[in-house]
PDB file of C-alpha atoms in Angstrom:
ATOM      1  CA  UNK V 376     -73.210 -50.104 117.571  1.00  0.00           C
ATOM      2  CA  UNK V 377     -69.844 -49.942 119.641  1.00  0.00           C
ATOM      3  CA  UNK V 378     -70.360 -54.000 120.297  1.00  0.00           C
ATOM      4  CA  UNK V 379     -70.869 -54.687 116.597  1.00  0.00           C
ATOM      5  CA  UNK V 380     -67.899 -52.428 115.646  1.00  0.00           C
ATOM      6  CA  UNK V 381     -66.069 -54.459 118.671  1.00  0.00           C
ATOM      7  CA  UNK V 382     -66.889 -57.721 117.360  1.00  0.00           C
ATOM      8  CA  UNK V 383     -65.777 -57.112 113.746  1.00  0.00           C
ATOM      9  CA  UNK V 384     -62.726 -55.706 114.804  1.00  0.00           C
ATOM     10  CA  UNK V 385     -62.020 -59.018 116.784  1.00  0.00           C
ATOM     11  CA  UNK V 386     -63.429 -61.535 114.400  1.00  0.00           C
ATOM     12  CA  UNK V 387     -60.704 -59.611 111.306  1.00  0.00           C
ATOM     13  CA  UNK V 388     -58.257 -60.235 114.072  1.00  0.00           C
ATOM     14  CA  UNK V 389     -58.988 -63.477 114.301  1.00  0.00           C
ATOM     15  CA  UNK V 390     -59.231 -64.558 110.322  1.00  0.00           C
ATOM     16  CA  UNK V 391     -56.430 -62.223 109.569  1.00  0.00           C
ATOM     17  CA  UNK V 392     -53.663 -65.179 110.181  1.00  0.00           C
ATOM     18  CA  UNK V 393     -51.998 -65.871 107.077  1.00  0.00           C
ATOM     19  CA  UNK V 394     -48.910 -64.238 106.478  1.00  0.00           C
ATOM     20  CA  UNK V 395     -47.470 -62.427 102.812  1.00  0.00           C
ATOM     21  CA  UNK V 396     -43.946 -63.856 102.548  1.00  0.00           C
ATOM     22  CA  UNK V 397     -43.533 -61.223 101.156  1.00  0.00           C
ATOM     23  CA  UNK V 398     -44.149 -58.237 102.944  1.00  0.00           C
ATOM     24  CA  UNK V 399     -43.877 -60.236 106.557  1.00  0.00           C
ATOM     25  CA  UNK V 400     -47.814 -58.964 107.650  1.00  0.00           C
ATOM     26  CA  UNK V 401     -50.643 -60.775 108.306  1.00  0.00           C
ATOM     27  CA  UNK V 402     -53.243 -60.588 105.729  1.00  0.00           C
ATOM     28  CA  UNK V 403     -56.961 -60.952 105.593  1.00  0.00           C
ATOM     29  CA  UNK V 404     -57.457 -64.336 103.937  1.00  0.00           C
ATOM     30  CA  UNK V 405     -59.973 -66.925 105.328  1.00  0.00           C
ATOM     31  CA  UNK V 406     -60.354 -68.424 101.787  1.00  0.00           C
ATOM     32  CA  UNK V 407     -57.827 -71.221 101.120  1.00  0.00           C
ATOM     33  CA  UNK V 408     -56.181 -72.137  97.896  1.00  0.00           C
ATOM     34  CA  UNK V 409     -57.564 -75.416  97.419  1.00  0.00           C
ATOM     35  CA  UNK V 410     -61.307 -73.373  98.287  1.00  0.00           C
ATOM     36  CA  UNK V 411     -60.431 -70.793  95.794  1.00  0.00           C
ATOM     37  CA  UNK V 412     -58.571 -72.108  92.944  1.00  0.00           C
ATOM     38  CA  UNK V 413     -60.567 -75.046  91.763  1.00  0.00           C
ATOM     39  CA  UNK V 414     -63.150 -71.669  90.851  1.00  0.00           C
ATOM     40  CA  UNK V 415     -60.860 -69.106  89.514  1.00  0.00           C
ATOM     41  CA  UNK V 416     -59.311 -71.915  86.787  1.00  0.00           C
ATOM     42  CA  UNK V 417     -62.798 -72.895  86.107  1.00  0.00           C
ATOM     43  CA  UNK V 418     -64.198 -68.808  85.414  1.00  0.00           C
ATOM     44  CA  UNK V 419     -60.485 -68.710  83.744  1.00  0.00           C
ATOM     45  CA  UNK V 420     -61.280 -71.205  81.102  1.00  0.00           C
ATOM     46  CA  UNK V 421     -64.433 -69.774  80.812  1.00  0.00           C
ATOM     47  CA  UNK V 422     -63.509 -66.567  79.638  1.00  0.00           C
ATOM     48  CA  UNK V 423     -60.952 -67.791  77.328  1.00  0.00           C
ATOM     49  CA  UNK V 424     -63.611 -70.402  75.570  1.00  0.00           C
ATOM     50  CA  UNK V 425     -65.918 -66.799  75.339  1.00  0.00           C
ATOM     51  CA  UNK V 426     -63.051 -64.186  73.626  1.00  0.00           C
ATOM     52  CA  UNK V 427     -60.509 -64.365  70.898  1.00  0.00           C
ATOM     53  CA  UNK V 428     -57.071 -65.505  72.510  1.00  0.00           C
ATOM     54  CA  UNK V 429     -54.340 -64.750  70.054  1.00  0.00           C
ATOM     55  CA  UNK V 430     -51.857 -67.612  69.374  1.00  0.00           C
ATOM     56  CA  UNK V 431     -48.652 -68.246  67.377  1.00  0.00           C
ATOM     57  CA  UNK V 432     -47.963 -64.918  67.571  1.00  0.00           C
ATOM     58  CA  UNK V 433     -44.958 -62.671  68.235  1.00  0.00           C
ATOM     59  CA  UNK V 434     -46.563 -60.740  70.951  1.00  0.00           C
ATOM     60  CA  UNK V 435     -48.107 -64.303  72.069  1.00  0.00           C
ATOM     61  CA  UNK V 436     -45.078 -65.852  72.623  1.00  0.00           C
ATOM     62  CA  UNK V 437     -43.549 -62.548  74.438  1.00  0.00           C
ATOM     63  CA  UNK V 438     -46.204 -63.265  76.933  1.00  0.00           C
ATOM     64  CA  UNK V 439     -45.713 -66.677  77.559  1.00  0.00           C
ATOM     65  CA  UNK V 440     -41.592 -66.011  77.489  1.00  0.00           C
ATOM     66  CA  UNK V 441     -42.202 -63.214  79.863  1.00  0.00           C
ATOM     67  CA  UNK V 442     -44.807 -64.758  82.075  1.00  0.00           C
ATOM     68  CA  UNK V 443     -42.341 -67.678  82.528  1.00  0.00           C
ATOM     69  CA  UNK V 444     -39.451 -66.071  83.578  1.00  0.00           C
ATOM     70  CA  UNK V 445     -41.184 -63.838  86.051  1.00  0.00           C
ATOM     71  CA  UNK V 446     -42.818 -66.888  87.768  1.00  0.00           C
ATOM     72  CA  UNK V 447     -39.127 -68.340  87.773  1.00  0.00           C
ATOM     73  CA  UNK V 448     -37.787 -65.636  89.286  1.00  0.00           C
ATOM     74  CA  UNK V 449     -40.242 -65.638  91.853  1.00  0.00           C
ATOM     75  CA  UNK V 450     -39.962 -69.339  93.118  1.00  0.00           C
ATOM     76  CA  UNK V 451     -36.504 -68.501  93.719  1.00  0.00           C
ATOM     77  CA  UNK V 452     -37.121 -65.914  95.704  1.00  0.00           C
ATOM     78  CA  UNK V 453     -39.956 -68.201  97.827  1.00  0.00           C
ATOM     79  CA  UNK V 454     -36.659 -71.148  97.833  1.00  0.00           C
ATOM     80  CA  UNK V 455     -34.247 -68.484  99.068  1.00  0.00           C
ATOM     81  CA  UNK V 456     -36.324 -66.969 101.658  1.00  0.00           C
ATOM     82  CA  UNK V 457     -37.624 -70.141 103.249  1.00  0.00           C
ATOM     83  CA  UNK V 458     -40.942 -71.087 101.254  1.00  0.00           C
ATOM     84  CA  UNK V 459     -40.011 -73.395  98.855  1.00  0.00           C
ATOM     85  CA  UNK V 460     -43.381 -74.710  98.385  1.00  0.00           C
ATOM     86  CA  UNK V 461     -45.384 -71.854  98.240  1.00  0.00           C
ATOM     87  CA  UNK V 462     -46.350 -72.348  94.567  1.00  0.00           C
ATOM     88  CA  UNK V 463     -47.355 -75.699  94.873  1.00  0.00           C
ATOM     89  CA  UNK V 464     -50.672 -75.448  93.826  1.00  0.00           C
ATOM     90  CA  UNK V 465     -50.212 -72.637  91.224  1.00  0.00           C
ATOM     91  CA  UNK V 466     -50.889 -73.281  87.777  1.00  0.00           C
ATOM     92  CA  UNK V 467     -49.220 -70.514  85.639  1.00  0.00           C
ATOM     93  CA  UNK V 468     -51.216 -70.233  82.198  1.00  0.00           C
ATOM     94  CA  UNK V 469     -50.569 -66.342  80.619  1.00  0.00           C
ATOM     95  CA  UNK V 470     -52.891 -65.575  77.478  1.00  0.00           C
ATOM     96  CA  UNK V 471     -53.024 -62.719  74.975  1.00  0.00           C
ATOM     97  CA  UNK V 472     -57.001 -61.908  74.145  1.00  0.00           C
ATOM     98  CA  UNK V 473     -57.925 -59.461  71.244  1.00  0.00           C
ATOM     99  CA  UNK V 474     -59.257 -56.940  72.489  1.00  0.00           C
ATOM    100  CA  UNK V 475     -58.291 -52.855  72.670  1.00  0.00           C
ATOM    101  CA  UNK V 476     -58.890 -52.333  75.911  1.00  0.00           C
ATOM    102  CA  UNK V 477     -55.770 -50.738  77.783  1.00  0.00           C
ATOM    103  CA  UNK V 478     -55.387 -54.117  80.451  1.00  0.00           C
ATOM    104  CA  UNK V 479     -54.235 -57.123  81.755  1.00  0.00           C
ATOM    105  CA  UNK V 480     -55.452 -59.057  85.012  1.00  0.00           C
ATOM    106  CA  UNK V 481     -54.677 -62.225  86.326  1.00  0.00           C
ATOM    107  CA  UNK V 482     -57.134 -64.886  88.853  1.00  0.00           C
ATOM    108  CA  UNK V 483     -56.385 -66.291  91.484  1.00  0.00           C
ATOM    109  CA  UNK V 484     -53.540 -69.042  91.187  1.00  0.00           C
ATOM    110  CA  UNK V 485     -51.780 -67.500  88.403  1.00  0.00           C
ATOM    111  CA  UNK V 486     -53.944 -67.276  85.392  1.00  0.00           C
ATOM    112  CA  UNK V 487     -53.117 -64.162  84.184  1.00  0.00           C
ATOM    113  CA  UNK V 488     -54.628 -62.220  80.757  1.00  0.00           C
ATOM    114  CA  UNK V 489     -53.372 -59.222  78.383  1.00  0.00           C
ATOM    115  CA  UNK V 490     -55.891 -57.673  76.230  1.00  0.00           C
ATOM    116  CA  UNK V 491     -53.871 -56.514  72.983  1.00  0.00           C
ATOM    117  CA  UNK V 492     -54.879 -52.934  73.660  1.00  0.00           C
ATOM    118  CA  UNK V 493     -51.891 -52.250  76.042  1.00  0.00           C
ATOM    119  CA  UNK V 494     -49.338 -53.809  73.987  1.00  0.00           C
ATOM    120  CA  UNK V 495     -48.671 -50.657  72.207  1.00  0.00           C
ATOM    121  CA  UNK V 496     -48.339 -49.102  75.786  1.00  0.00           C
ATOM    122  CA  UNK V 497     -45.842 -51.609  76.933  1.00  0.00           C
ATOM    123  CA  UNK V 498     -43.764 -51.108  73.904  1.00  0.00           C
ATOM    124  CA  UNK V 499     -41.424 -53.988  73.912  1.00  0.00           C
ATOM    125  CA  UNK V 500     -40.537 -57.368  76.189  1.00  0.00           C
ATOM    126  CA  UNK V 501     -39.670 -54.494  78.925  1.00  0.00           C
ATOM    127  CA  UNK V 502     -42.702 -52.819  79.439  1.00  0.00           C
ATOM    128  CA  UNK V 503     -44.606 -56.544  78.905  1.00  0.00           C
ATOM    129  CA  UNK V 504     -42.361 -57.427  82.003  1.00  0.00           C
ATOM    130  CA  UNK V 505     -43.339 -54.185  84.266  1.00  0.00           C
ATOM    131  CA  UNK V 506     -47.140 -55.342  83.721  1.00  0.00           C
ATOM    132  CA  UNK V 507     -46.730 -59.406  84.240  1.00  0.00           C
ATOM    133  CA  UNK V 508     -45.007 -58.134  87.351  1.00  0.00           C
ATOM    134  CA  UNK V 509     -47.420 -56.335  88.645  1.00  0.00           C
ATOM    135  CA  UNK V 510     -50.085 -59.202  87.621  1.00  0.00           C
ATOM    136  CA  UNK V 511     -47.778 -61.974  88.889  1.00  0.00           C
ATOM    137  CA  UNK V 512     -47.494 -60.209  92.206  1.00  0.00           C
ATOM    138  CA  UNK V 513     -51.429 -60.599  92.681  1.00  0.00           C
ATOM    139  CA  UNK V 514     -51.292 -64.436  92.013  1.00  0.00           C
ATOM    140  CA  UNK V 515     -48.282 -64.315  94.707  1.00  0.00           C
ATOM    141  CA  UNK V 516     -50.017 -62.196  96.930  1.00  0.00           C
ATOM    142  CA  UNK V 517     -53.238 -63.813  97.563  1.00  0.00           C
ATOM    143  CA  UNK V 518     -54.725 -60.399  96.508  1.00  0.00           C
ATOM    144  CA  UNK V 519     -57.816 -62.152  95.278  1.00  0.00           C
ATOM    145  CA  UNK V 520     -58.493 -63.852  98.143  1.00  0.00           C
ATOM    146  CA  UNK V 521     -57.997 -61.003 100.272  1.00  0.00           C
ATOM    147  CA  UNK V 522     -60.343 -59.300  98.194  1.00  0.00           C
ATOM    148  CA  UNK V 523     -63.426 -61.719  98.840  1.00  0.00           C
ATOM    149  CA  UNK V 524     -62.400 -61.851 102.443  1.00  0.00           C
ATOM    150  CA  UNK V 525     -62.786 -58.359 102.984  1.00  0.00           C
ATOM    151  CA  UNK V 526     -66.017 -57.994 100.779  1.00  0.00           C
ATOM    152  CA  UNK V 527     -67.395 -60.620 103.125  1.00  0.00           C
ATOM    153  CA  UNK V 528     -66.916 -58.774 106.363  1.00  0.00           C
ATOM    154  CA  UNK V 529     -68.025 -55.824 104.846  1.00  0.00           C
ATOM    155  CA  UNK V 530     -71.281 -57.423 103.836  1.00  0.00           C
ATOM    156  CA  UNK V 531     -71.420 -59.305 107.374  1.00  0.00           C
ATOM    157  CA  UNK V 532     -71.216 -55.663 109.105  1.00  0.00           C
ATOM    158  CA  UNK V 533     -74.497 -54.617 106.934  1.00  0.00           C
ATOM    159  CA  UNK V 534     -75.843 -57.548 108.176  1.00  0.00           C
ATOM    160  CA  UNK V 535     -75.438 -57.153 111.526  1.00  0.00           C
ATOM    161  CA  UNK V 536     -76.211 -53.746 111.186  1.00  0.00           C
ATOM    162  CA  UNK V 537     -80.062 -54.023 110.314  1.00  0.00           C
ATOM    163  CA  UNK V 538     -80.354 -57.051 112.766  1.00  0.00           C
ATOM    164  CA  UNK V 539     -79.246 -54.434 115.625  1.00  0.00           C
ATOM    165  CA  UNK V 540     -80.797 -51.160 114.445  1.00  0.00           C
ATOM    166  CA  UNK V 541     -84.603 -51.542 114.997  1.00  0.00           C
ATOM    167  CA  UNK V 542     -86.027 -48.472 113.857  1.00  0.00           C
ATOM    168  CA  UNK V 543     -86.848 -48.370 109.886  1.00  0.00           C
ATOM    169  CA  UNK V 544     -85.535 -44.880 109.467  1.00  0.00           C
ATOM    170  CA  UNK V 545     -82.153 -45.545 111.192  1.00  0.00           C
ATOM    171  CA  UNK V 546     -81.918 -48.592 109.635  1.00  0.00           C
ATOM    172  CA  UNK V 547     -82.251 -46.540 106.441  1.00  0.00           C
ATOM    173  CA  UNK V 548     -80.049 -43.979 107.817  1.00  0.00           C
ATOM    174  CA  UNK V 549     -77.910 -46.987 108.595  1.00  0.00           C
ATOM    175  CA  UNK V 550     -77.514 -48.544 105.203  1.00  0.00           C
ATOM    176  CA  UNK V 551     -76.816 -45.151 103.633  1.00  0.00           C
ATOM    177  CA  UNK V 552     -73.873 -44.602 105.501  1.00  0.00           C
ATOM    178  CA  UNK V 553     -72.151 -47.575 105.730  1.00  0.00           C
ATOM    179  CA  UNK V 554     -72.381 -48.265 102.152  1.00  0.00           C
ATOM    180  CA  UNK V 555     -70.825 -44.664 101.654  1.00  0.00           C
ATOM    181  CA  UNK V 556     -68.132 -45.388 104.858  1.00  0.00           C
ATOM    182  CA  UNK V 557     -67.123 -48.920 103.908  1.00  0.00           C
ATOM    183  CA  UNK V 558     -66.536 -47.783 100.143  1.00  0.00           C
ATOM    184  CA  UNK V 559     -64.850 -44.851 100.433  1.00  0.00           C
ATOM    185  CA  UNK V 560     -62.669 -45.587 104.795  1.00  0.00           C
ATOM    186  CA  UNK V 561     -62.418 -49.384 103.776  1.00  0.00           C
ATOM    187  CA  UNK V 562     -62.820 -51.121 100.394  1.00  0.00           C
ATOM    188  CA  UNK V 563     -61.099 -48.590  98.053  1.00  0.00           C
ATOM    189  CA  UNK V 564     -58.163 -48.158 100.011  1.00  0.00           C
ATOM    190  CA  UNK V 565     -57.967 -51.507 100.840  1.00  0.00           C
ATOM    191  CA  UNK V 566     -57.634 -52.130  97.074  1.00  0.00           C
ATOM    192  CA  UNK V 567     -55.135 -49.311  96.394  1.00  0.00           C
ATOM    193  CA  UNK V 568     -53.003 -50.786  99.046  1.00  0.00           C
ATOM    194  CA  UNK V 569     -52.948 -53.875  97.071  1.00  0.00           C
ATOM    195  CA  UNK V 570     -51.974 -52.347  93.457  1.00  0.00           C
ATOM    196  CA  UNK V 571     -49.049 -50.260  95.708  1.00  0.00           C
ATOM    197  CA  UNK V 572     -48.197 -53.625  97.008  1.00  0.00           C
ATOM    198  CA  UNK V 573     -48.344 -55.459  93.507  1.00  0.00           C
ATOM    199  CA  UNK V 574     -46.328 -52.438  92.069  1.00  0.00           C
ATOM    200  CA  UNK V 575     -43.878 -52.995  94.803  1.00  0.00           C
ATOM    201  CA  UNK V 576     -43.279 -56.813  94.916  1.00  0.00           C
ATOM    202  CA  UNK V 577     -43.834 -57.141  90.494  1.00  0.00           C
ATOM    203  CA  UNK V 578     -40.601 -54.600  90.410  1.00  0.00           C
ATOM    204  CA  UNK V 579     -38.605 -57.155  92.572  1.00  0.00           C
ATOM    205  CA  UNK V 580     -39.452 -59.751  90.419  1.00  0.00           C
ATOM    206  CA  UNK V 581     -39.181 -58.175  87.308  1.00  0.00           C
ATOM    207  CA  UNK V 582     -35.246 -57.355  88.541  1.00  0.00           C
ATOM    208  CA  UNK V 583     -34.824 -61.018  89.454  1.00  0.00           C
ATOM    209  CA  UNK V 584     -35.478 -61.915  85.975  1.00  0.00           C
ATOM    210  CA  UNK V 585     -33.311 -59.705  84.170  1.00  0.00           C
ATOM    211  CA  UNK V 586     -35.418 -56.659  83.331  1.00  0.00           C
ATOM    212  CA  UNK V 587     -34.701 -53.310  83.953  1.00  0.00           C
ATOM    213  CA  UNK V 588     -37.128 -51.808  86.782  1.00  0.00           C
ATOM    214  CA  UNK V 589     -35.996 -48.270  85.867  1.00  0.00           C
ATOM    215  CA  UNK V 590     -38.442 -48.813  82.937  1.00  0.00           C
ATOM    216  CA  UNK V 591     -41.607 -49.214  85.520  1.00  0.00           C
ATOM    217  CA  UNK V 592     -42.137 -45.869  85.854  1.00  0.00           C
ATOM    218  CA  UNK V 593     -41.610 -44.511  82.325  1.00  0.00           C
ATOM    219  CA  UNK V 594     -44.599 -47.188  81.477  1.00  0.00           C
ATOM    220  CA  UNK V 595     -46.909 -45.058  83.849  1.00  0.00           C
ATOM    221  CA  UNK V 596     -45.908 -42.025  82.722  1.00  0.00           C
ATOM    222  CA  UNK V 597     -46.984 -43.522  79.080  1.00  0.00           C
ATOM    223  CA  UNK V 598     -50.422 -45.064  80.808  1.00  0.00           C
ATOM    224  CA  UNK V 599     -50.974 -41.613  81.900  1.00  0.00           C
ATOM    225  CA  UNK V 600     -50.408 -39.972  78.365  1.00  0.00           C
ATOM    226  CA  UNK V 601     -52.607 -41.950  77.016  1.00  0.00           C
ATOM    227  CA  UNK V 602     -55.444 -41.530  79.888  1.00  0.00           C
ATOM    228  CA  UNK V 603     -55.164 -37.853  79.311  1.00  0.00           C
ATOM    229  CA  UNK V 604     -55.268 -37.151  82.989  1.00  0.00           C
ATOM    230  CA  UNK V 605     -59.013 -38.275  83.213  1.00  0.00           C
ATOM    231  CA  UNK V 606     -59.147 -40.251  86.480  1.00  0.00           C
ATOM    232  CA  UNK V 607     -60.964 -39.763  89.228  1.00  0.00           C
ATOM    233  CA  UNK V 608     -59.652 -38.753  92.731  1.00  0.00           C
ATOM    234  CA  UNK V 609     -57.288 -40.893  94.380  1.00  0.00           C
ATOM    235  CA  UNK V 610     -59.541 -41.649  97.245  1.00  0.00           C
ATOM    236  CA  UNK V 611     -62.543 -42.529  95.037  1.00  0.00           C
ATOM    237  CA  UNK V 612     -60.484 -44.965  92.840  1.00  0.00           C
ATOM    238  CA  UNK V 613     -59.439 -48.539  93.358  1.00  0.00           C
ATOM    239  CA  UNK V 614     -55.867 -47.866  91.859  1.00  0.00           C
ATOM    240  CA  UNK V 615     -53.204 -44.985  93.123  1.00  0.00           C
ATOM    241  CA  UNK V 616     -53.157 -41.803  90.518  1.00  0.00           C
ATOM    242  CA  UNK V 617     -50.268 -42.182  88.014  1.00  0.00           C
ATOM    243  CA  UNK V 618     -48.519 -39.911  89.667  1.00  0.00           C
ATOM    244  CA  UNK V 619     -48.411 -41.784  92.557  1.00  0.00           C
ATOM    245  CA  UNK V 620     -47.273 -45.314  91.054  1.00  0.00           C
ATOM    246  CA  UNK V 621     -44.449 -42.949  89.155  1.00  0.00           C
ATOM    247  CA  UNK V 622     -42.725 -41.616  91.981  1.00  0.00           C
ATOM    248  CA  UNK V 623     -42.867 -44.769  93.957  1.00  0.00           C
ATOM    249  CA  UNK V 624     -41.576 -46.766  90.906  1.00  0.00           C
ATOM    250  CA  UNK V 625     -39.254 -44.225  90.886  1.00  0.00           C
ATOM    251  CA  UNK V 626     -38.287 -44.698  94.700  1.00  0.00           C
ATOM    252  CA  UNK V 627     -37.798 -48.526  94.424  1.00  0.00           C
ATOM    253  CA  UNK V 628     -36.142 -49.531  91.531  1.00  0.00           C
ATOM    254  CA  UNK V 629     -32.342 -49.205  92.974  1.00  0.00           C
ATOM    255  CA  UNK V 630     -33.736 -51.383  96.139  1.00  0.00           C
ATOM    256  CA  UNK V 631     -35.446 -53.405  93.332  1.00  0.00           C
ATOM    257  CA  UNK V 632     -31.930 -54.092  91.180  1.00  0.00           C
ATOM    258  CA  UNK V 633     -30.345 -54.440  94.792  1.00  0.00           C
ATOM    259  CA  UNK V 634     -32.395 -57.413  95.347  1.00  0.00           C
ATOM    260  CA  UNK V 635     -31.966 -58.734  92.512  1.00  0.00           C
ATOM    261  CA  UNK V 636     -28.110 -58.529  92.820  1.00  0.00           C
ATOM    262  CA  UNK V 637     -28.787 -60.971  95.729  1.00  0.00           C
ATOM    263  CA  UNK V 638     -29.681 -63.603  93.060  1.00  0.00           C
ATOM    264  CA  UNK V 639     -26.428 -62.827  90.610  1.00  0.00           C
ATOM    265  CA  UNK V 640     -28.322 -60.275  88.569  1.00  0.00           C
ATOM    266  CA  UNK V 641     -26.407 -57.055  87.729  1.00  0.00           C
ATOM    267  CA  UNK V 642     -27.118 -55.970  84.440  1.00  0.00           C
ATOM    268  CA  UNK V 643     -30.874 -55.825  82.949  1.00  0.00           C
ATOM    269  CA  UNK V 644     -32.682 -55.591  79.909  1.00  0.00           C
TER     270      UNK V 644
END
């Protein structure tokens, strides 16, 4: 068990070679962009063909307008800081879908969704901005791709781990325990390190295009209101706990305006 433990450990540090501008760390991401997005546009226009996608709107347009200028904002960071073609392959499409659940998500490449349930949470072009943000950041980050990487080498462990176990009841044993170990040690946190890292990086961008990131955390504390504080532990959830994302929100937005002061930004919306 120490050799297969061994090998994975190796064989992450080997994949684990493309870097998050950023951040500066290497990320686990064996799944290229040309690999991944022809897939994620395809499921994309899928689910749009499939739901109601609201158009001509106010609140449409707010999206789009939004969507646009946060995607500006962050191919002028990627010029300034020495990736100018980063986004070269990125195809930026942001869609409104009726629908009252409190969410938005975005795919691989930049095709990014809001359901018309957390509009009333967002409560203005502001909060719209704090959530694109947080969505854009996920396109910028490779989060997706991160995602699949890591769900492989967590299937490739089980794998190897019934190969190498020969007796049926520790193989049972086996299976038990890993399932419960890589959920709970690897995959959630995993996860919640990317929606810290999307909170992070969205509030930069946000800044960069004008809108104030003092009004991230007063979203979360309305996201909480309306959850009514029924969440599950931190550790058992894919996301931080509210109260988490608030006081880090908190923490960064006077880094966030400072950064954006490095682009000519000084007053927000």
């Amino acid at each position: 068990m120490k050799k297969l433990v061994l090998t994975l450990v190796v064989f992450i540090g080997v994949v684990a070679c493309k870097t998050n501008p950023f951040t500066g760390k290497s990320t686990l991401n064996f799944y290229s962009n040309s690999q991944l997005f022809p897939t994620a546009f395809a499921q994309y226009d899928q689910f749009l063909n499939e739901n109601k996608v609201v158009e001509g709107t106010a609140e449409a347009k707010m999206i789009e307008k939004v969507g646009q200028r946060i995607a500006s904002a962050a191919e002028r960071w990627l010029a300034a800081n020495g990736q100018p073609g980063y986004l070269k392959d990125y195809k930026w499409e942001y869609n409104l879908v009726q629908d009252e659940t409190v969410n938005a998500w975005c795919m691989p490449g930049g095709k990014i969704v809001f359901y018309t349930g957390i509009m009333p949470i967002c409560q203005g072009e502001t909060g719209v901005a704090v959530v694109m943000g947080h969505e854009v950041a996920h396109a910028l980050a490779d989060h997706g791709a991160q995602r699949m990487s890591a769900g492989t080498l967590q299937q490739l462990g089980a794998v190897a781990g019934n190969v190498a176990i020969k007796d049926p009841q520790k193989r049972n044993m086996f299976n038990q325990a890993y399932g419960v170990g890589s959920s709970v040690g690897l995959m959630l946190p995993f996860s919640r390190s990317h929606e810290t890292e999307a909170d992070l990086i969205g509030l930069q961008m946000m800044a960069i295009a004008g809108y104030n990131p003092d009004e991230a955390a007063d979203l979360w504390r309305r996201m909480k209101a309306k959850s009514g504080g029924q969440a599950p532990p931190e550790f058992l959830s894919t996301h931080p706990s509210n109260d988490t994302r608030i006081a880090n929100l908190e923490n960064w937005a006077p880094m966030a305006k400072q950064e954006a002061g490095k682009f000519g930004v000084t007053s927000f919306e």
